[in-house]
CSV table of C-alpha atoms in Angstrom, one decimal:
chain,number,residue,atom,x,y,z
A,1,UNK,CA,-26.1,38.3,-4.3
A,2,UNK,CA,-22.4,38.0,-5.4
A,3,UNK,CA,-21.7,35.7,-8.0
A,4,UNK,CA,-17.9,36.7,-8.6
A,5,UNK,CA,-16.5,33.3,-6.8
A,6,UNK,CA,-17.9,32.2,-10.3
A,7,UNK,CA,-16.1,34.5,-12.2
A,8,UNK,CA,-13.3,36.9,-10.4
A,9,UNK,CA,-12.2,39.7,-12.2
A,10,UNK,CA,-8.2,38.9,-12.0
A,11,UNK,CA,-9.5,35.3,-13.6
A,12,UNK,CA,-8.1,32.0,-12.6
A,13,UNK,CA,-4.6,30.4,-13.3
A,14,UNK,CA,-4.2,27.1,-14.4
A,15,UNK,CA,-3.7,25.0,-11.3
A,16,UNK,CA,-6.7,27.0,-9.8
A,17,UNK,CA,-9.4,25.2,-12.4
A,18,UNK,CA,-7.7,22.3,-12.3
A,19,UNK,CA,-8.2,22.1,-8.5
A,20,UNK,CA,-11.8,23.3,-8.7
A,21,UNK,CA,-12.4,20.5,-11.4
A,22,UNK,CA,-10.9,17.7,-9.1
A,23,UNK,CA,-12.2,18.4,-6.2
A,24,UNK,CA,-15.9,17.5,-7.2
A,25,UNK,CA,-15.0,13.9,-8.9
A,26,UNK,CA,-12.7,13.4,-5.9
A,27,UNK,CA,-15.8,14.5,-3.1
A,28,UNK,CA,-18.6,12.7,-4.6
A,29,UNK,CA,-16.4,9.9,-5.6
A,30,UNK,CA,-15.6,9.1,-2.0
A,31,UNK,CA,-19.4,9.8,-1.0
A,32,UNK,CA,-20.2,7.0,-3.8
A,33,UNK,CA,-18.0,4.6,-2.3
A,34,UNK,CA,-18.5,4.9,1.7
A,35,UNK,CA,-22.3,5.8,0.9
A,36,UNK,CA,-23.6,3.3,-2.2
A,37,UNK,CA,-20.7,0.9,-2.6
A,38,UNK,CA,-19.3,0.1,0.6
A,39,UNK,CA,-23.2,-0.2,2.6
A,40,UNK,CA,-24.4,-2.0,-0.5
A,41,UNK,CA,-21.8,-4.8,0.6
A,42,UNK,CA,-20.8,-7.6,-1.7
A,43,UNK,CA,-20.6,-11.4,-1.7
A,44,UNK,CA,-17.3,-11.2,-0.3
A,45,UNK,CA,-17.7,-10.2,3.2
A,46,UNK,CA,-14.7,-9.7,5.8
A,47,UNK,CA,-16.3,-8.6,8.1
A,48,UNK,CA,-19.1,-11.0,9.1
A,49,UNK,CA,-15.9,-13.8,10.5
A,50,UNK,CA,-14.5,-10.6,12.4
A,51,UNK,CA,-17.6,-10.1,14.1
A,52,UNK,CA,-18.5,-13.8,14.3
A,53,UNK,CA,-15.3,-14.4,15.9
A,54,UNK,CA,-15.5,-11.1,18.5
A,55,UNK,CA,-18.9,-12.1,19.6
A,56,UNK,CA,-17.5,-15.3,20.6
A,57,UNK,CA,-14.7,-13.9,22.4
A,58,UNK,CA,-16.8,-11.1,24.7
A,59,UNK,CA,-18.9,-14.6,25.2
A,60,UNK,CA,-15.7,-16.8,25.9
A,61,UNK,CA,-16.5,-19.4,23.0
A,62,UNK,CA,-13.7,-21.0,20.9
A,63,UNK,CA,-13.0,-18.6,17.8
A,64,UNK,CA,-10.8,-20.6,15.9
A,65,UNK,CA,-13.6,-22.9,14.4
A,66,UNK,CA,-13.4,-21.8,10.8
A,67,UNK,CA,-13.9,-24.3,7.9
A,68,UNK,CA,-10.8,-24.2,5.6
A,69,UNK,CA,-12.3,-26.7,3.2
A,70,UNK,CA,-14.6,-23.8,1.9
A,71,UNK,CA,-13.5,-21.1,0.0
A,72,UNK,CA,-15.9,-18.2,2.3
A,73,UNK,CA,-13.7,-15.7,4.1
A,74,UNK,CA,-12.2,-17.2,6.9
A,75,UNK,CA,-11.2,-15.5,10.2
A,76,UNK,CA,-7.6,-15.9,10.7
A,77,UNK,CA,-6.4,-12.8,13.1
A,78,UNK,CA,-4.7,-14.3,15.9
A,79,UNK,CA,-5.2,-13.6,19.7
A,80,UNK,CA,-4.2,-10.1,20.4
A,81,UNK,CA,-6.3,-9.0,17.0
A,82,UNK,CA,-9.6,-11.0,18.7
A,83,UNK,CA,-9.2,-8.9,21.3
A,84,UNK,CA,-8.2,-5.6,20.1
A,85,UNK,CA,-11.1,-5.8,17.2
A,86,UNK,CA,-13.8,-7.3,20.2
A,87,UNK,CA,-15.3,-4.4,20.7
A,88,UNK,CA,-17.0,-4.4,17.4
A,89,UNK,CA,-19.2,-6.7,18.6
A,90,UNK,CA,-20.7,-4.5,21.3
A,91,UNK,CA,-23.4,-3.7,19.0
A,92,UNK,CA,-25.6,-5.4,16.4
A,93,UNK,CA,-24.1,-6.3,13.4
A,94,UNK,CA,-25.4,-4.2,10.9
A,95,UNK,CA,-24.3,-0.9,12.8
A,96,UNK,CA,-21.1,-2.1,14.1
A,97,UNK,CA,-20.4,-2.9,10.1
A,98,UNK,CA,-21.1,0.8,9.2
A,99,UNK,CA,-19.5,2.6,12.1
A,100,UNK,CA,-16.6,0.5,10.8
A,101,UNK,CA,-16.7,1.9,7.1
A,102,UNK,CA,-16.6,5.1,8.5
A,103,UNK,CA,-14.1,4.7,10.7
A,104,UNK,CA,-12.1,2.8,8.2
A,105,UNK,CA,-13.0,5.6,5.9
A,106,UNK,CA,-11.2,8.4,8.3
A,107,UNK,CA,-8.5,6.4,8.8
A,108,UNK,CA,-7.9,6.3,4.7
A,109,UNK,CA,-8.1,9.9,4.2
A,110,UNK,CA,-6.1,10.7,7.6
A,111,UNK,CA,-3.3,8.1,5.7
A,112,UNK,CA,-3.8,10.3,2.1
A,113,UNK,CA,-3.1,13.8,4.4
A,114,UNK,CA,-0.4,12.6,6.3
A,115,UNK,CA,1.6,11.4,2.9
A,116,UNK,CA,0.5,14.7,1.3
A,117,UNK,CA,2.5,16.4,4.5
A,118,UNK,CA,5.3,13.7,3.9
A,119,UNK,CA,6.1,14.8,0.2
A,120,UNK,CA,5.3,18.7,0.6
A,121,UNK,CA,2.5,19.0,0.2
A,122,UNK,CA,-1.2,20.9,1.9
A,123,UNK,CA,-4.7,20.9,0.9
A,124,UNK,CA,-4.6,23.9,-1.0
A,125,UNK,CA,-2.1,21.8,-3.4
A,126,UNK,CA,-3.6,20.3,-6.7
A,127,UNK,CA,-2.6,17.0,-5.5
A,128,UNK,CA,-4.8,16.9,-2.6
A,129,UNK,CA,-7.8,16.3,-4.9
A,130,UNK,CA,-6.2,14.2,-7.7
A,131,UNK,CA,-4.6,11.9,-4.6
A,132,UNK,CA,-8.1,11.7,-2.8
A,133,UNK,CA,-9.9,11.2,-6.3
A,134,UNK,CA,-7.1,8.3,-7.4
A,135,UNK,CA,-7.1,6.2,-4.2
A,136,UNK,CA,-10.6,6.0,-4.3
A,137,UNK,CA,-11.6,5.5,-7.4
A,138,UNK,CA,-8.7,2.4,-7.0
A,139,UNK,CA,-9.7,-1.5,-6.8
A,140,UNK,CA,-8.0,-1.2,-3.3
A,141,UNK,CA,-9.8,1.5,-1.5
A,142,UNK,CA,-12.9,0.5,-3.1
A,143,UNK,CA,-12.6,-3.2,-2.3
A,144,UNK,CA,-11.4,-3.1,1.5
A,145,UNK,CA,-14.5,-0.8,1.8
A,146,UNK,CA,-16.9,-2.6,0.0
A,147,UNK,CA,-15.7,-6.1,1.7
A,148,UNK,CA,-15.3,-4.3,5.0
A,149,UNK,CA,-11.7,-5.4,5.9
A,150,UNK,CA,-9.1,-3.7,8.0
A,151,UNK,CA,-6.9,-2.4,5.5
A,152,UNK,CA,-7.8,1.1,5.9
A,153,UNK,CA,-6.0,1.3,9.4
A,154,UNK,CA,-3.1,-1.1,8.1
A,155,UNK,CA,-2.8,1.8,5.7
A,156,UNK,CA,-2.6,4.6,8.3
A,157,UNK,CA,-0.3,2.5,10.4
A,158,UNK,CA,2.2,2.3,7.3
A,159,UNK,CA,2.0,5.9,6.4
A,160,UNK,CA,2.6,7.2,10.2
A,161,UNK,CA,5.4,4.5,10.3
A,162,UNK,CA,6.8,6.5,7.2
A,163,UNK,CA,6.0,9.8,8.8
A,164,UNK,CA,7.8,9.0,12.1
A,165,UNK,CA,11.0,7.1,10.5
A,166,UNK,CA,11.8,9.8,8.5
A,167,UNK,CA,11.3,12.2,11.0
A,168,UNK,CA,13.4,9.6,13.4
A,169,UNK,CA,11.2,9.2,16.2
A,170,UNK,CA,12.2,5.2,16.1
A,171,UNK,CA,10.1,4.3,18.8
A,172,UNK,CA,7.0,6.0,18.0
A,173,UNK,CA,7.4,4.6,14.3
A,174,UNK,CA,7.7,1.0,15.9
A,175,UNK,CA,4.8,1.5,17.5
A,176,UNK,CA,2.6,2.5,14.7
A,177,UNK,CA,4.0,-0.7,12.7
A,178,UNK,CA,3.3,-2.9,15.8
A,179,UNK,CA,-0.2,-2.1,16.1
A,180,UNK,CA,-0.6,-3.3,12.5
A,181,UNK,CA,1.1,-6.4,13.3
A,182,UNK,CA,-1.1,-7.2,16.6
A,183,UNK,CA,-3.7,-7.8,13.7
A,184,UNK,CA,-1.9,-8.8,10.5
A,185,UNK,CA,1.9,-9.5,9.5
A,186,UNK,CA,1.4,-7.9,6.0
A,187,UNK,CA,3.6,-4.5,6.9
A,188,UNK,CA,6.7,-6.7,8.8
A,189,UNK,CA,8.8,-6.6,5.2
A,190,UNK,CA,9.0,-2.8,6.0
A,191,UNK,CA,11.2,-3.3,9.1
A,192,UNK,CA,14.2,-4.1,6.6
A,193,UNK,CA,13.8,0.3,6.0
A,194,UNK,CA,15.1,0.8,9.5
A,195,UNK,CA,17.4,-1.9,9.6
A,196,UNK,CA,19.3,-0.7,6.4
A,197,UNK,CA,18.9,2.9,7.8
A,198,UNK,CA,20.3,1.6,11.3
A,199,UNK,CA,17.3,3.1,13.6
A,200,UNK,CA,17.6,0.0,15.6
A,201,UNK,CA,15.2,1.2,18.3
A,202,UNK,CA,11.9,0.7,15.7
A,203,UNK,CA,12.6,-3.0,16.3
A,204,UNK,CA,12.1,-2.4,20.0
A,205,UNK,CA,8.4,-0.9,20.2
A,206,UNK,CA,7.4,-3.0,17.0
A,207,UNK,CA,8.4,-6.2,18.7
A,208,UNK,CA,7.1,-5.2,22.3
A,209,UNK,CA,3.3,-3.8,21.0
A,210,UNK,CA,2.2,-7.4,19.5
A,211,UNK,CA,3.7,-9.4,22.3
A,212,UNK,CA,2.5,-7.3,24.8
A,213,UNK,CA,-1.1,-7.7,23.5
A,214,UNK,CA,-0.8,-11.5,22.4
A,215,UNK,CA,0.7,-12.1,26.4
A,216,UNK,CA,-2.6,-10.2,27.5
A,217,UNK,CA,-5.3,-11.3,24.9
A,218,UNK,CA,-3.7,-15.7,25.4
A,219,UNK,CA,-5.1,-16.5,28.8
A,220,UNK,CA,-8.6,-14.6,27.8
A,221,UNK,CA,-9.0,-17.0,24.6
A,222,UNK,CA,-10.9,-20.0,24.8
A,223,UNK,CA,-8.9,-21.9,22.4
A,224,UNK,CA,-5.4,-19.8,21.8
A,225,UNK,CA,-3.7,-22.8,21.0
A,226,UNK,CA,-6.3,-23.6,18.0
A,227,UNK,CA,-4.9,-20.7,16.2
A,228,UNK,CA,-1.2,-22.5,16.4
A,229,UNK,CA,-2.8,-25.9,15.5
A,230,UNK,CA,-5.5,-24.6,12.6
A,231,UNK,CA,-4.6,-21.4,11.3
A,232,UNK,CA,-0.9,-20.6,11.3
A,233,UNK,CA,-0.9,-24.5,9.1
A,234,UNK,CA,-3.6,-22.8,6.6
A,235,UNK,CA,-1.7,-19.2,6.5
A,236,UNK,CA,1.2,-20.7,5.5
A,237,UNK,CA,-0.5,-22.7,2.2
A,238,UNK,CA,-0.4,-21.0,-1.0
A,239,UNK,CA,-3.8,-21.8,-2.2
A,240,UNK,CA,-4.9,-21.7,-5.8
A,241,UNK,CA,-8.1,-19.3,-5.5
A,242,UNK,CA,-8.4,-16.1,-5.1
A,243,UNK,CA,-4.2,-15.7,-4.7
A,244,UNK,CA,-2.8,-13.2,-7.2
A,245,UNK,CA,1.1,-13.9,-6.3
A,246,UNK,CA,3.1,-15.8,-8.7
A,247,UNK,CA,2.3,-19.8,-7.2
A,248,UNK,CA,-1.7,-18.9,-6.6
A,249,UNK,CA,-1.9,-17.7,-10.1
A,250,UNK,CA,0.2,-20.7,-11.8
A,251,UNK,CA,-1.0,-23.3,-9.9
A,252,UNK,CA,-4.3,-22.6,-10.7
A,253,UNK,CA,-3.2,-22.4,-14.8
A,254,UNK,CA,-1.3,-25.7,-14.1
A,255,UNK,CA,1.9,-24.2,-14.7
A,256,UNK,CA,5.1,-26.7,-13.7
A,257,UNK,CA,6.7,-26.3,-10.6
A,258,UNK,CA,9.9,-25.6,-11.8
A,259,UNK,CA,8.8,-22.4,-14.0
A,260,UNK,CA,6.9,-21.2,-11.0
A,261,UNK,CA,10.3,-21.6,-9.3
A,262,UNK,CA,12.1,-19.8,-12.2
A,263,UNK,CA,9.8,-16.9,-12.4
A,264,UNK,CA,10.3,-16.1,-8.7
A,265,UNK,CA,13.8,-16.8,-8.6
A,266,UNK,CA,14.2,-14.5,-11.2
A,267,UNK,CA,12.5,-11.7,-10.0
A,268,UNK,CA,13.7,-12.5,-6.7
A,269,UNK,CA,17.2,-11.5,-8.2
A,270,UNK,CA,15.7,-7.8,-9.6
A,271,UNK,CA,14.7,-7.3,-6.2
A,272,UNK,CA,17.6,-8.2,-4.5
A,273,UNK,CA,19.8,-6.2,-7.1
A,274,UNK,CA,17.3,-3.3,-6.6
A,275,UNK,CA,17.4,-3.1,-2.8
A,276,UNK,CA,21.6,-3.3,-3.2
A,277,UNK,CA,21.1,-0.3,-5.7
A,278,UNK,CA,18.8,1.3,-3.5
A,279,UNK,CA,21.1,0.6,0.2
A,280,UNK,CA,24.3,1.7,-1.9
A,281,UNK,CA,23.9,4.9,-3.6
A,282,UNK,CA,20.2,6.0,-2.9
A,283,UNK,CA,20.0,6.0,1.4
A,284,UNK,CA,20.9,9.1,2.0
A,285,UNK,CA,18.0,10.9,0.1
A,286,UNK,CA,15.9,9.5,2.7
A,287,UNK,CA,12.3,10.2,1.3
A,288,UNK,CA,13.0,8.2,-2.4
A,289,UNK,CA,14.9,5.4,-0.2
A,290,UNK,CA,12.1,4.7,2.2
A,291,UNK,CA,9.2,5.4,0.0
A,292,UNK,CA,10.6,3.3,-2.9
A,293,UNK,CA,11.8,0.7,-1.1
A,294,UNK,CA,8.4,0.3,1.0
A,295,UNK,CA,7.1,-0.7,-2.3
A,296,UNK,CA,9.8,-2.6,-3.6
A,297,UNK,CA,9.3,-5.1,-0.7
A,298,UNK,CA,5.6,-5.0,0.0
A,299,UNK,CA,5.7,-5.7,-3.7
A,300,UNK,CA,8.1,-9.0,-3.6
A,301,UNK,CA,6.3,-9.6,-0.4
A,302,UNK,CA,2.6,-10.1,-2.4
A,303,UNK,CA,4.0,-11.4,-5.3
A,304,UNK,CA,6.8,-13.9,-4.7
A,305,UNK,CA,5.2,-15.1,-1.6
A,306,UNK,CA,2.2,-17.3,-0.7
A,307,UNK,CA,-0.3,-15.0,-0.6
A,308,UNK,CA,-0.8,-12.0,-2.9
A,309,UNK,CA,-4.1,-10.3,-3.4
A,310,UNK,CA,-5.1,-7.2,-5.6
A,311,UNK,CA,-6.7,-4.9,-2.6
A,312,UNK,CA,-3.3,-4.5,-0.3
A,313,UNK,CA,-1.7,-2.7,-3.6
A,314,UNK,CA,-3.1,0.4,-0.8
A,315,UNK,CA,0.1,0.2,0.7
A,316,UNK,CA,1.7,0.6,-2.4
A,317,UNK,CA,0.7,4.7,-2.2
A,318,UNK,CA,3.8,6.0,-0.9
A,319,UNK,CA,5.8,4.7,-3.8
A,320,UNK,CA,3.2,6.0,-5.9
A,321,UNK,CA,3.3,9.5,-4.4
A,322,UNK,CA,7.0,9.4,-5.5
A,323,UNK,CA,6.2,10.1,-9.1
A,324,UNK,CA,5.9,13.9,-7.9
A,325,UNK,CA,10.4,14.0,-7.3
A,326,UNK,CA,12.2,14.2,-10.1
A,327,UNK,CA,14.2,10.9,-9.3
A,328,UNK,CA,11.3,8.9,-9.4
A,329,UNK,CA,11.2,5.1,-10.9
A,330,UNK,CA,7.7,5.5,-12.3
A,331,UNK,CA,8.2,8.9,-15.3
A,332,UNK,CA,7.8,6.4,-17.4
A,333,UNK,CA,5.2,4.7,-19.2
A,334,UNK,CA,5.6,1.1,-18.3
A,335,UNK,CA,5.0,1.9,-14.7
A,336,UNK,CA,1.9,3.1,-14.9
A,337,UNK,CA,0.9,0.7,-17.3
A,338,UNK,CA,2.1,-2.1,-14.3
A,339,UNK,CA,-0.3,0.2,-11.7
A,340,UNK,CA,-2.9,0.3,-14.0
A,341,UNK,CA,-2.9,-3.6,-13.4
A,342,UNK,CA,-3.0,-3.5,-10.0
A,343,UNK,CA,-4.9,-0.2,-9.0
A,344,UNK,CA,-7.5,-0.3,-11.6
A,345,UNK,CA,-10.8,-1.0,-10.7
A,346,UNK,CA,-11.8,-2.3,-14.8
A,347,UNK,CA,-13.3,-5.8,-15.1
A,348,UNK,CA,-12.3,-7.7,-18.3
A,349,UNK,CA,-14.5,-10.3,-17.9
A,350,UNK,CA,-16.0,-10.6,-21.6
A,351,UNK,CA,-18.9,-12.7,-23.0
A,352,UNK,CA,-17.7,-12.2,-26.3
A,353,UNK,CA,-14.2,-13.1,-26.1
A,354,UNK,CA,-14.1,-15.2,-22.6
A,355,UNK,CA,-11.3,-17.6,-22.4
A,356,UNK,CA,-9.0,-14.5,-23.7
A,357,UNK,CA,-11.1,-12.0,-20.7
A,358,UNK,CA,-11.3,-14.2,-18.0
A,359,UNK,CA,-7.2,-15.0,-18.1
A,360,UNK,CA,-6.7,-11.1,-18.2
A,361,UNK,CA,-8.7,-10.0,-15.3
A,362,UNK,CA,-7.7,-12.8,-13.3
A,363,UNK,CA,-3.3,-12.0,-14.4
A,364,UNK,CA,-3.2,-8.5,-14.5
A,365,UNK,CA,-2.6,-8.1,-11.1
A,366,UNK,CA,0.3,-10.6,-11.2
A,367,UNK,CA,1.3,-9.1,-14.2
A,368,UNK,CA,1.0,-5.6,-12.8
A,369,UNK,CA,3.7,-6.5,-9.7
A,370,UNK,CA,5.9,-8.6,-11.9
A,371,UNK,CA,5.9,-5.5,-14.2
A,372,UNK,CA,6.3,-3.2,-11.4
A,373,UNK,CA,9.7,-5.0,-10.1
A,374,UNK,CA,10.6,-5.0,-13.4
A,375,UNK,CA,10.5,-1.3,-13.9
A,376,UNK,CA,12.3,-0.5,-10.8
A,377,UNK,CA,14.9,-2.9,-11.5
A,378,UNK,CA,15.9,-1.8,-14.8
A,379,UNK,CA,15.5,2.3,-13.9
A,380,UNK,CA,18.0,1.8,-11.1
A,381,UNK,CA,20.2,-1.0,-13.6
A,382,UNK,CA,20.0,1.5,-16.0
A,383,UNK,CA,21.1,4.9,-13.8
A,384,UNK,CA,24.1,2.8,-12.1
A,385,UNK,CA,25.8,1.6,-15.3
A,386,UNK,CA,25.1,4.8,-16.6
A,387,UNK,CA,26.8,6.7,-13.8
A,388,UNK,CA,29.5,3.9,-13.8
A,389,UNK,CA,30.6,4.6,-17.7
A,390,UNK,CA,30.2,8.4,-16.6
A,391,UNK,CA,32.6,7.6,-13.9
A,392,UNK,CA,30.5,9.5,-11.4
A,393,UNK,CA,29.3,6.2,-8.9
A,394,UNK,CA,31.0,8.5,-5.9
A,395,UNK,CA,28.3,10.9,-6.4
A,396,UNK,CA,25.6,8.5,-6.6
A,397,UNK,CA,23.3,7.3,-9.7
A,398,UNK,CA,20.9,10.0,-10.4
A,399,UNK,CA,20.6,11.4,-13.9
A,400,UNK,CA,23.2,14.1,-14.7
A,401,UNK,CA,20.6,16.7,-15.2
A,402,UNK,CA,18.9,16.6,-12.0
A,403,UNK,CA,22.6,17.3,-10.2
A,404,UNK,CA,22.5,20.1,-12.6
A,405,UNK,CA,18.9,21.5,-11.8
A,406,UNK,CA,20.3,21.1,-7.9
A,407,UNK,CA,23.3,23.2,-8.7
A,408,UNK,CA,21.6,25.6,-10.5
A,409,UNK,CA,18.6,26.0,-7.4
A,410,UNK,CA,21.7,26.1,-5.1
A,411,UNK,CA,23.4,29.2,-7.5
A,412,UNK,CA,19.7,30.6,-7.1
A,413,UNK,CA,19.6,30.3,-3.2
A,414,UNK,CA,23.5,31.9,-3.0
A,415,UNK,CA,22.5,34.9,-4.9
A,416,UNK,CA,18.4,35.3,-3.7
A,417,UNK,CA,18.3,33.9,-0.5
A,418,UNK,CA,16.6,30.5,1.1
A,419,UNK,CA,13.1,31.8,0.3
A,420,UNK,CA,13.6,31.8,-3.6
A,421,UNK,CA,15.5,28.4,-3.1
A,422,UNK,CA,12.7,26.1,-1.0
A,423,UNK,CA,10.5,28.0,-4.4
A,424,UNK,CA,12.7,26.8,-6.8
A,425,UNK,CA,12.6,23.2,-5.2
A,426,UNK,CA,8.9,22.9,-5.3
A,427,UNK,CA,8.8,23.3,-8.6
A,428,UNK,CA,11.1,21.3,-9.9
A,429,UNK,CA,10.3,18.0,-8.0
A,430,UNK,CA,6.1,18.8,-8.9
């Protein structure tokens, strides 16, 4: 028997043993979660209120009967979600719960591949294992499978919405969004990408998949009009538990109203100034505009909103995945400092020093987005008043050396050809 896969005789570079160290942690990690973590379950349990509520819609029972007065995960999907999730309940619970890890499981990976594709990238890349390995080894992954929720598929929605908008197949893009929507609204700050970008037909297919279910699933609901009268009231809250944006968080420290106010007017202004930055001088390199700005907005969204909570940071990956272009917000400490907040799966809950513990686990995803704006804010604050004094703004706001490195790669592909070029390229935004 051979053993030289072990050991070849023209050795192994660099990137080779750092791929065949990843790939194990990565493998056994996901195997850990799907396998030990997720079927283990928790006390938080999404899924149990799904099924609850799809049993009682094969059955035509009201669904909308949840008590808000308790703090238990409460089923708030409207209509056109009862019925599109309803055939979980065809089976007993227990199965139906881990056919829909798995399948929330394929839809996470299929997400990961996809934004590999997106930014360049196959399998046989060293980011394949370190991408697969970091997601979920996250809080988010972990969490949506562990409580069983339907993020996983929000997730694959959002990265083929990104796949086809860049590629500009608007209507296919709208309706990968709109299927998201038919179950939860979390993804709709995305659709200010197209308008900025002007691919007005998105807005056509992302508008027409939820209605077009909500029309069919209405007159099959027992009690359609419970959802307007109970839970659209209740969504619209902020409650004090278990909310990680900016008015959860300070309402349950007893912060005033008015610095609540002041911190998200404030960073409501970064934002604002951000996406301006971003609209003005950063559109037309398409893959940094729509993958920053995704998170940019999901991250105002979460955090200046009502509701904010640690596990949908998932849809924060395809801003992550832009630390591999040169341009990038996040080369910089700070911003992975704000990540590690929010994608970390560390408890600080300490016996020894609790008071000081229990404030840090329960802030640092709050601090972790507010951080986050913060970063992106004053990288792109910073390149534009740099490029202003440079008296470059015509050419845009990126550093001065990456325009160099571009000139130079385009000198390369003059005198060597395209092949050499697209080489060059790789190499400089890994």
């Amino acid at each position: 028997m051979s053993l030289s896969f072990l050991e070849p005789r023209n050795g192994r570079t660099t990137t080779d043993v750092i791929k065949f160290a990843l790939w194990p942690f990565a493998v056994m990690t996901v195997l850990n979660r799907v396998l030990v973590r997720a079927v283990n379950g928790d006390i938080t349990d999404d899924f149990n209120p799904v099924y609850k509520a799809a049993l009682a819609f094969l059955n035509r029972q009201p669904v909308y009967t949840a008590n808000f007065d308790s703090v238990d995960p409460h089923y708030l999907y409207p209509p056109g979600a009862t019925m599109l999730l309803s055939p979980i309940a065809v089976i007993d619970p227990e199965r139906s719960r881990w056919l829909f890890i798995l399948a929330s499981t394929i839809a996470i990976i299929a997400a990961l591949y996809i934004l590999l594709r997106i930014f360049g990238y196959g399998l046989n890349s060293v980011a394949a294992p370190a991408l697969l390995l970091a997601a979920f080894a996250s809080e988010t992954v972990t969490n949506t499978l562990v409580f069983t929720n339907f993020n996983g598929f929000v997730l694959l929605g959002e990265i083929a919405f990104v796949y086809f908008l860049l590629k500009r197949k608007d209507l296919t893009a709208g309706v990968a969004i709109g299927l998201t929507i038919v179950v939860k609204p979390i993804l709709v700050p995305l659709l200010i990408i197209p308008l900025m970008t002007k691919q007005w037909k998105v807005f056509v297919t992302a508008a027409a998949i939820p209605l077009v279910f909500t029309a069919i699933a209405w007159p099959l609901s027992v009690d359609p009009m419970d959802f307007v009268r109970r839970t659209v009231p209740y969504l619209l809250e902020s409650r004090d538990y278990f909310n990680s944006a900016i008015v959860g968080n300070g309402r349950y420290y007893g912060l005033p109203e008015w610095m609540i106010f002041g911190l998200r007017g404030v960073l409501g202004v970064m934002v604002l100034v951000s996406l301006w930055i971003l609209y003005r001088y950063c559109r037309e390199d398409r893959l940094f505009f729509v993958a920053t700005t995704s998170g940019l907005v999901l991250t105002a969204h979460w955090l200046l909103g009502s509701l904010g909570q640690m596990y949908y940071s998932m849809m924060l990956f395809p801003l992550l995945m832009t630390v591999v272009l040169k341009n990038s917000v996040l080369r910089n400490w700070p911003a992975w400092l704000a990540i590690y907040g929010f994608m970390s799966y560390d408890r600080w809950l300490s016996g020894r020093f609790y008071t000081a513990g229990r404030a840090f686990d329960y802030m640092r995803t709050t601090f972790g987005w507010s951080l986050l704006i913060i970063v992106i804010f004053g990288v792109l604050v910073g390149r534009y008043f740099a490029a202003r004094s440079d008296g470059r703004l015509d050419r845009g706001i990126e550093p001065e050396w990456i325009g160099a490195d571009s000139r130079r790669i385009d000198a390369e592909a003059a005198t060597n050809g395209d092949r050499a070029a697209k080489t060059a390229r790789a190499t400089e935004s890994y």
